[in-house]
Amino acid sequence: MKNHIKELRTKLNITQEELAQKAGVRRETIVFLEQGKYNPSLNLAHSVALALNVGIEELFIFEN
Amino acid sequence: MLINSNTKPMTLKQYQVLRMAVAVALGVIFSQAIIFRNYLIPIVAVTIAFLILIMVKKKVKGVVADERDYAIGGKAALLTIQVYSWVAVCIMFFLYARRDLNPAYEPIAITLAYSTCLLMIAYGLIFRYYDKITFLDKKVIYTVLLILVFVAVIVFGLRLFSGEDDWICQNGRWVQHGQPDFPAPTRECK
């Protein structure tokens, strides 16, 4: 699953560590999310979207 | 108290280093306990280590583990069980086939076989617990039933594999109990 986490995070000028703290996960998880190597749970997707002030559907690109 | 509420918060890195140090210390304590045949020390050491880690974990600033860690942990645990089971079964057959060479091989093979069965039963029951029982209304009753089943399996296993055909020490002599298919122990009977 692709996402816009890196673009939005850069736009907000926050580090991966700061985003991880806001979302309540480890920095490595943010790294894997940004690289599209990890599909988050709905809970985590919601937390990250909240931390970046966007909706889940704007943040993640759902593909078949 | 080793770690009181006034201590400074700990970083994740410091916690990981401490956890590693505790694991090394436990390894040393275990090896010494085996050498000196003192089996109380490892139990006490594990309990103390467990309590220290729980207390220290509360002091860690930041997230120690998140959902990705738990997902990886689940996969790693399953693979570990599979690897252990295969290795244990292979060693068990190897030792059992060569039990005539050394009488100690048979009990080791039986222990390996039984530990593998126990591990798989425990995994199956715990899997069933998380898969079904946590969602039920009467989960306390089912949890107790599950624990009883597990205890019954352990008791049955111990009854099946322990001491029926063995040598027992009586009045300074090794006396045959049942039909052991190995010679009397060579160590002194006190």
mmCIF file of C-alpha atoms in Angstrom:
data_model
loop_
_atom_site.group_PDB
_atom_site.id
_atom_site.type_symbol
_atom_site.label_atom_id
_atom_site.label_comp_id
_atom_site.label_asym_id
_atom_site.label_seq_id
_atom_site.Cartn_x
_atom_site.Cartn_y
_atom_site.Cartn_z
ATOM 1 C CA MET A 1 0.000 0.000 0.000
ATOM 2 C CA LYS A 2 1.428 3.366 -1.065
ATOM 3 C CA ASN A 3 1.096 6.494 1.041
ATOM 4 C CA HIS A 4 1.931 10.206 1.265
ATOM 5 C CA ILE A 5 3.459 10.112 4.740
ATOM 6 C CA LYS A 6 6.908 11.333 3.708
ATOM 7 C CA GLU A 7 5.568 14.232 1.609
ATOM 8 C CA LEU A 8 3.191 15.402 4.321
ATOM 9 C CA ARG A 9 5.793 15.021 7.046
ATOM 10 C CA THR A 10 8.309 17.053 5.053
ATOM 11 C CA LYS A 11 5.653 19.662 4.387
ATOM 12 C CA LEU A 12 4.959 19.958 8.121
ATOM 13 C CA ASN A 13 8.715 20.039 8.750
ATOM 14 C CA ILE A 14 8.709 17.317 11.384
ATOM 15 C CA THR A 15 11.188 14.510 11.834
ATOM 16 C CA GLN A 16 10.412 10.794 11.735
ATOM 17 C CA GLU A 17 11.112 10.674 15.467
ATOM 18 C CA GLU A 18 8.558 13.414 16.174
ATOM 19 C CA LEU A 19 5.946 11.749 14.006
ATOM 20 C CA ALA A 20 6.646 8.433 15.733
ATOM 21 C CA GLN A 21 6.113 10.052 19.134
ATOM 22 C CA LYS A 22 2.848 11.627 18.007
ATOM 23 C CA ALA A 23 1.595 8.335 16.555
ATOM 24 C CA GLY A 24 2.822 6.280 19.521
ATOM 25 C CA VAL A 25 5.163 3.998 17.590
ATOM 26 C CA ARG A 26 8.892 3.476 17.169
ATOM 27 C CA ARG A 27 10.799 5.501 14.571
ATOM 28 C CA GLU A 28 11.604 2.338 12.614
ATOM 29 C CA THR A 29 7.891 1.776 12.037
ATOM 30 C CA ILE A 30 7.615 5.227 10.446
ATOM 31 C CA VAL A 31 10.607 4.384 8.232
ATOM 32 C CA PHE A 32 8.921 1.169 7.050
ATOM 33 C CA LEU A 33 5.598 2.955 6.565
ATOM 34 C CA GLU A 34 7.208 5.657 4.435
ATOM 35 C CA GLN A 35 8.938 3.036 2.318
ATOM 36 C CA GLY A 36 5.626 1.226 1.840
ATOM 37 C CA LYS A 37 7.098 -1.923 3.372
ATOM 38 C CA TYR A 38 4.594 -2.163 6.192
ATOM 39 C CA ASN A 39 0.792 -2.021 6.043
ATOM 40 C CA PRO A 40 -0.466 -0.457 9.268
ATOM 41 C CA SER A 41 -3.526 -1.467 11.255
ATOM 42 C CA LEU A 42 -6.543 0.796 11.049
ATOM 43 C CA ASN A 43 -5.639 2.145 14.502
ATOM 44 C CA LEU A 44 -2.124 3.092 13.470
ATOM 45 C CA ALA A 45 -3.284 4.525 10.136
ATOM 46 C CA HIS A 46 -5.711 6.704 12.070
ATOM 47 C CA SER A 47 -3.006 7.820 14.540
ATOM 48 C CA VAL A 48 -0.581 8.744 11.750
ATOM 49 C CA ALA A 49 -3.290 10.559 9.811
ATOM 50 C CA LEU A 50 -4.239 12.462 12.963
ATOM 51 C CA ALA A 51 -0.593 13.367 13.609
ATOM 52 C CA LEU A 52 -0.318 14.734 10.064
ATOM 53 C CA ASN A 53 -3.697 16.524 10.250
ATOM 54 C CA VAL A 54 -5.232 14.673 7.302
ATOM 55 C CA GLY A 55 -7.796 11.964 6.741
ATOM 56 C CA ILE A 56 -6.827 8.317 6.257
ATOM 57 C CA GLU A 57 -8.118 8.319 2.670
ATOM 58 C CA GLU A 58 -5.854 11.284 1.827
ATOM 59 C CA LEU A 59 -2.826 9.641 3.400
ATOM 60 C CA PHE A 60 -3.050 6.083 2.066
ATOM 61 C CA ILE A 61 -3.545 4.914 -1.486
ATOM 62 C CA PHE A 62 -5.638 1.750 -1.407
ATOM 63 C CA GLU A 63 -4.895 -0.579 -4.317
ATOM 64 C CA ASN A 64 -6.335 -3.929 -5.312
ATOM 65 C CA MET B 1 14.734 0.015 46.364
ATOM 66 C CA LEU B 2 16.826 -0.474 43.267
ATOM 67 C CA ILE B 3 14.716 1.694 41.005
ATOM 68 C CA ASN B 4 12.585 4.282 42.742
ATOM 69 C CA SER B 5 10.133 6.772 41.324
ATOM 70 C CA ASN B 6 12.653 9.653 41.493
ATOM 71 C CA THR B 7 15.094 8.131 39.007
ATOM 72 C CA LYS B 8 15.581 9.838 35.664
ATOM 73 C CA PRO B 9 13.657 8.545 32.654
ATOM 74 C CA MET B 10 15.538 6.040 30.565
ATOM 75 C CA THR B 11 16.081 6.087 26.823
ATOM 76 C CA LEU B 12 15.114 3.111 24.693
ATOM 77 C CA LYS B 13 18.786 2.478 23.917
ATOM 78 C CA GLN B 14 19.690 2.344 27.619
ATOM 79 C CA TYR B 15 16.811 -0.057 28.243
ATOM 80 C CA GLN B 16 17.950 -2.345 25.424
ATOM 81 C CA VAL B 17 21.527 -2.363 26.793
ATOM 82 C CA LEU B 18 20.249 -3.151 30.282
ATOM 83 C CA ARG B 19 18.044 -5.939 28.932
ATOM 84 C CA MET B 20 21.037 -7.434 27.145
ATOM 85 C CA ALA B 21 23.148 -7.180 30.324
ATOM 86 C CA VAL B 22 20.412 -8.934 32.330
ATOM 87 C CA ALA B 23 20.266 -11.731 29.727
ATOM 88 C CA VAL B 24 24.063 -12.209 29.906
ATOM 89 C CA ALA B 25 23.970 -12.193 33.717
ATOM 90 C CA LEU B 26 21.198 -14.802 33.680
ATOM 91 C CA GLY B 27 23.242 -16.976 31.313
ATOM 92 C CA VAL B 28 26.239 -16.836 33.678
ATOM 93 C CA ILE B 29 24.064 -17.570 36.728
ATOM 94 C CA PHE B 30 22.396 -20.517 34.954
ATOM 95 C CA SER B 31 25.710 -22.065 33.920
ATOM 96 C CA GLN B 32 27.125 -21.688 37.442
ATOM 97 C CA ALA B 33 23.945 -23.111 38.950
ATOM 98 C CA ILE B 34 24.194 -26.180 36.706
ATOM 99 C CA ILE B 35 27.865 -26.656 37.621
ATOM 100 C CA PHE B 36 27.139 -26.392 41.366
ATOM 101 C CA ARG B 37 23.815 -28.258 41.043
ATOM 102 C CA ASN B 38 21.875 -25.510 42.763
ATOM 103 C CA TYR B 39 18.503 -25.132 41.110
ATOM 104 C CA LEU B 40 17.039 -22.552 43.473
ATOM 105 C CA ILE B 41 19.399 -19.765 42.369
ATOM 106 C CA PRO B 42 18.169 -19.691 38.706
ATOM 107 C CA ILE B 43 14.541 -19.464 39.845
ATOM 108 C CA VAL B 44 15.356 -16.571 42.193
ATOM 109 C CA ALA B 45 17.542 -14.908 39.521
ATOM 110 C CA VAL B 46 14.828 -15.138 36.851
ATOM 111 C CA THR B 47 12.240 -13.702 39.240
ATOM 112 C CA ILE B 48 14.520 -10.787 40.210
ATOM 113 C CA ALA B 49 15.474 -10.133 36.559
ATOM 114 C CA PHE B 50 11.805 -10.187 35.559
ATOM 115 C CA LEU B 51 10.893 -7.681 38.292
ATOM 116 C CA ILE B 52 13.830 -5.387 37.440
ATOM 117 C CA LEU B 53 12.863 -5.334 33.754
ATOM 118 C CA ILE B 54 9.216 -4.604 34.560
ATOM 119 C CA MET B 55 10.214 -1.695 36.821
ATOM 120 C CA VAL B 56 12.764 -0.324 34.372
ATOM 121 C CA LYS B 57 10.335 -0.602 31.446
ATOM 122 C CA LYS B 58 8.049 1.881 33.177
ATOM 123 C CA LYS B 59 10.911 4.409 33.227
ATOM 124 C CA VAL B 60 11.568 4.225 29.506
ATOM 125 C CA LYS B 61 10.788 7.415 27.671
ATOM 126 C CA GLY B 62 9.265 6.496 24.323
ATOM 127 C CA VAL B 63 7.650 3.434 22.816
ATOM 128 C CA VAL B 64 9.354 0.133 23.688
ATOM 129 C CA ALA B 65 7.321 -1.974 21.262
ATOM 130 C CA ASP B 66 4.552 -1.210 18.804
ATOM 131 C CA GLU B 67 2.185 -3.196 16.569
ATOM 132 C CA ARG B 68 4.910 -3.989 14.024
ATOM 133 C CA ASP B 69 7.059 -5.517 16.785
ATOM 134 C CA TYR B 70 4.121 -7.647 17.926
ATOM 135 C CA ALA B 71 3.441 -8.779 14.352
ATOM 136 C CA ILE B 72 7.123 -9.704 13.887
ATOM 137 C CA GLY B 73 7.116 -11.344 17.332
ATOM 138 C CA GLY B 74 4.199 -13.581 16.313
ATOM 139 C CA LYS B 75 5.929 -14.694 13.119
ATOM 140 C CA ALA B 76 9.254 -15.220 14.930
ATOM 141 C CA ALA B 77 7.559 -17.261 17.676
ATOM 142 C CA LEU B 78 5.831 -19.523 15.155
ATOM 143 C CA LEU B 79 9.047 -20.083 13.205
ATOM 144 C CA THR B 80 10.969 -20.749 16.433
ATOM 145 C CA ILE B 81 8.432 -23.418 17.443
ATOM 146 C CA GLN B 82 8.672 -25.057 14.015
ATOM 147 C CA VAL B 83 12.486 -25.014 13.985
ATOM 148 C CA TYR B 84 12.697 -26.321 17.557
ATOM 149 C CA SER B 85 10.181 -29.082 16.834
ATOM 150 C CA TRP B 86 11.998 -30.314 13.722
ATOM 151 C CA VAL B 87 15.452 -30.168 15.332
ATOM 152 C CA ALA B 88 14.220 -31.836 18.536
ATOM 153 C CA VAL B 89 12.441 -34.624 16.613
ATOM 154 C CA CYS B 90 15.525 -35.304 14.462
ATOM 155 C CA ILE B 91 17.825 -35.432 17.517
ATOM 156 C CA MET B 92 15.262 -37.555 19.356
ATOM 157 C CA PHE B 93 15.170 -40.211 16.595
ATOM 158 C CA PHE B 94 18.972 -40.139 16.320
ATOM 159 C CA LEU B 95 19.454 -40.669 20.072
ATOM 160 C CA TYR B 96 16.676 -43.245 20.358
ATOM 161 C CA ALA B 97 18.149 -45.280 17.518
ATOM 162 C CA ARG B 98 21.497 -45.292 19.351
ATOM 163 C CA ARG B 99 20.162 -45.930 22.849
ATOM 164 C CA ASP B 100 22.119 -49.181 23.079
ATOM 165 C CA LEU B 101 25.401 -47.260 22.897
ATOM 166 C CA ASN B 102 24.645 -45.151 25.957
ATOM 167 C CA PRO B 103 21.787 -45.604 28.462
ATOM 168 C CA ALA B 104 21.570 -41.834 28.906
ATOM 169 C CA TYR B 105 20.396 -41.381 25.298
ATOM 170 C CA GLU B 106 16.920 -42.768 25.919
ATOM 171 C CA PRO B 107 15.853 -40.368 28.703
ATOM 172 C CA ILE B 108 17.242 -37.452 26.666
ATOM 173 C CA ALA B 109 15.264 -38.595 23.605
ATOM 174 C CA ILE B 110 12.091 -38.986 25.659
ATOM 175 C CA THR B 111 12.581 -35.560 27.248
ATOM 176 C CA LEU B 112 13.009 -33.996 23.805
ATOM 177 C CA ALA B 113 9.916 -35.772 22.470
ATOM 178 C CA TYR B 114 7.836 -34.778 25.465
ATOM 179 C CA SER B 115 9.042 -31.140 25.435
ATOM 180 C CA THR B 116 8.157 -30.893 21.730
ATOM 181 C CA CYS B 117 4.665 -32.284 22.354
ATOM 182 C CA LEU B 118 4.187 -29.947 25.308
ATOM 183 C CA LEU B 119 5.330 -26.943 23.275
ATOM 184 C CA MET B 120 2.920 -27.779 20.454
ATOM 185 C CA ILE B 121 0.013 -28.385 22.841
ATOM 186 C CA ALA B 122 0.753 -25.104 24.657
ATOM 187 C CA TYR B 123 0.922 -23.280 21.314
ATOM 188 C CA GLY B 124 -2.345 -24.854 20.160
ATOM 189 C CA LEU B 125 -4.165 -23.968 23.382
ATOM 190 C CA ILE B 126 -2.826 -20.391 23.481
ATOM 191 C CA PHE B 127 -3.667 -19.952 19.793
ATOM 192 C CA ARG B 128 -7.210 -21.205 20.492
ATOM 193 C CA TYR B 129 -7.427 -18.780 23.418
ATOM 194 C CA TYR B 130 -6.554 -15.738 21.296
ATOM 195 C CA ASP B 131 -8.499 -16.978 18.283
ATOM 196 C CA LYS B 132 -11.799 -17.765 19.992
ATOM 197 C CA ILE B 133 -11.986 -17.457 23.757
ATOM 198 C CA THR B 134 -11.007 -13.773 24.149
ATOM 199 C CA PHE B 135 -14.146 -12.891 22.159
ATOM 200 C CA LEU B 136 -16.540 -15.006 24.232
ATOM 201 C CA ASP B 137 -18.780 -13.726 27.046
ATOM 202 C CA LYS B 138 -17.819 -16.515 29.472
ATOM 203 C CA LYS B 139 -14.113 -16.243 28.801
ATOM 204 C CA VAL B 140 -13.127 -16.761 32.479
ATOM 205 C CA ILE B 141 -14.776 -20.214 32.521
ATOM 206 C CA TYR B 142 -13.180 -21.229 29.233
ATOM 207 C CA THR B 143 -9.784 -19.884 30.336
ATOM 208 C CA VAL B 144 -9.939 -21.958 33.538
ATOM 209 C CA LEU B 145 -10.964 -25.019 31.488
ATOM 210 C CA LEU B 146 -8.057 -24.439 29.126
ATOM 211 C CA ILE B 147 -5.585 -24.185 32.035
ATOM 212 C CA LEU B 148 -7.045 -27.382 33.544
ATOM 213 C CA VAL B 149 -6.600 -29.214 30.241
ATOM 214 C CA PHE B 150 -2.987 -28.030 30.083
ATOM 215 C CA VAL B 151 -2.272 -29.092 33.688
ATOM 216 C CA ALA B 152 -3.945 -32.479 33.032
ATOM 217 C CA VAL B 153 -1.701 -33.002 29.995
ATOM 218 C CA ILE B 154 1.404 -32.198 32.082
ATOM 219 C CA VAL B 155 0.340 -34.496 34.946
ATOM 220 C CA PHE B 156 -0.529 -37.311 32.508
ATOM 221 C CA GLY B 157 2.786 -36.847 30.729
ATOM 222 C CA LEU B 158 4.792 -36.873 33.944
ATOM 223 C CA ARG B 159 2.917 -39.969 35.113
ATOM 224 C CA LEU B 160 3.589 -41.655 31.791
ATOM 225 C CA PHE B 161 7.273 -40.857 31.535
ATOM 226 C CA SER B 162 8.562 -40.683 35.078
ATOM 227 C CA GLY B 163 9.875 -43.292 37.413
ATOM 228 C CA GLU B 164 7.807 -46.334 36.445
ATOM 229 C CA ASP B 165 10.737 -48.385 35.234
ATOM 230 C CA ASP B 166 13.768 -47.077 37.040
ATOM 231 C CA TRP B 167 16.433 -47.747 39.641
ATOM 232 C CA ILE B 168 15.698 -46.384 43.105
ATOM 233 C CA CYS B 169 18.129 -45.891 45.966
ATOM 234 C CA GLN B 170 17.166 -47.942 49.042
ATOM 235 C CA ASN B 171 19.355 -48.516 52.113
ATOM 236 C CA GLY B 172 22.524 -47.704 50.196
ATOM 237 C CA ARG B 173 21.695 -50.062 47.304
ATOM 238 C CA TRP B 174 20.234 -49.545 43.841
ATOM 239 C CA VAL B 175 16.984 -51.511 43.690
ATOM 240 C CA GLN B 176 15.135 -52.294 40.471
ATOM 241 C CA HIS B 177 11.726 -50.636 40.215
ATOM 242 C CA GLY B 178 9.616 -52.063 37.406
ATOM 243 C CA GLN B 179 11.546 -53.297 34.377
ATOM 244 C CA PRO B 180 14.234 -50.709 33.559
ATOM 245 C CA ASP B 181 16.006 -51.575 30.292
ATOM 246 C CA PHE B 182 19.246 -49.888 31.375
ATOM 247 C CA PRO B 183 21.820 -50.876 34.013
ATOM 248 C CA ALA B 184 21.864 -49.496 37.574
ATOM 249 C CA PRO B 185 23.466 -46.039 37.963
ATOM 250 C CA THR B 186 27.197 -46.105 38.663
ATOM 251 C CA ARG B 187 27.072 -43.131 41.052
ATOM 252 C CA GLU B 188 27.043 -43.715 44.790
ATOM 253 C CA CYS B 189 23.667 -44.483 46.374
ATOM 254 C CA LYS B 190 23.252 -42.520 49.622
#
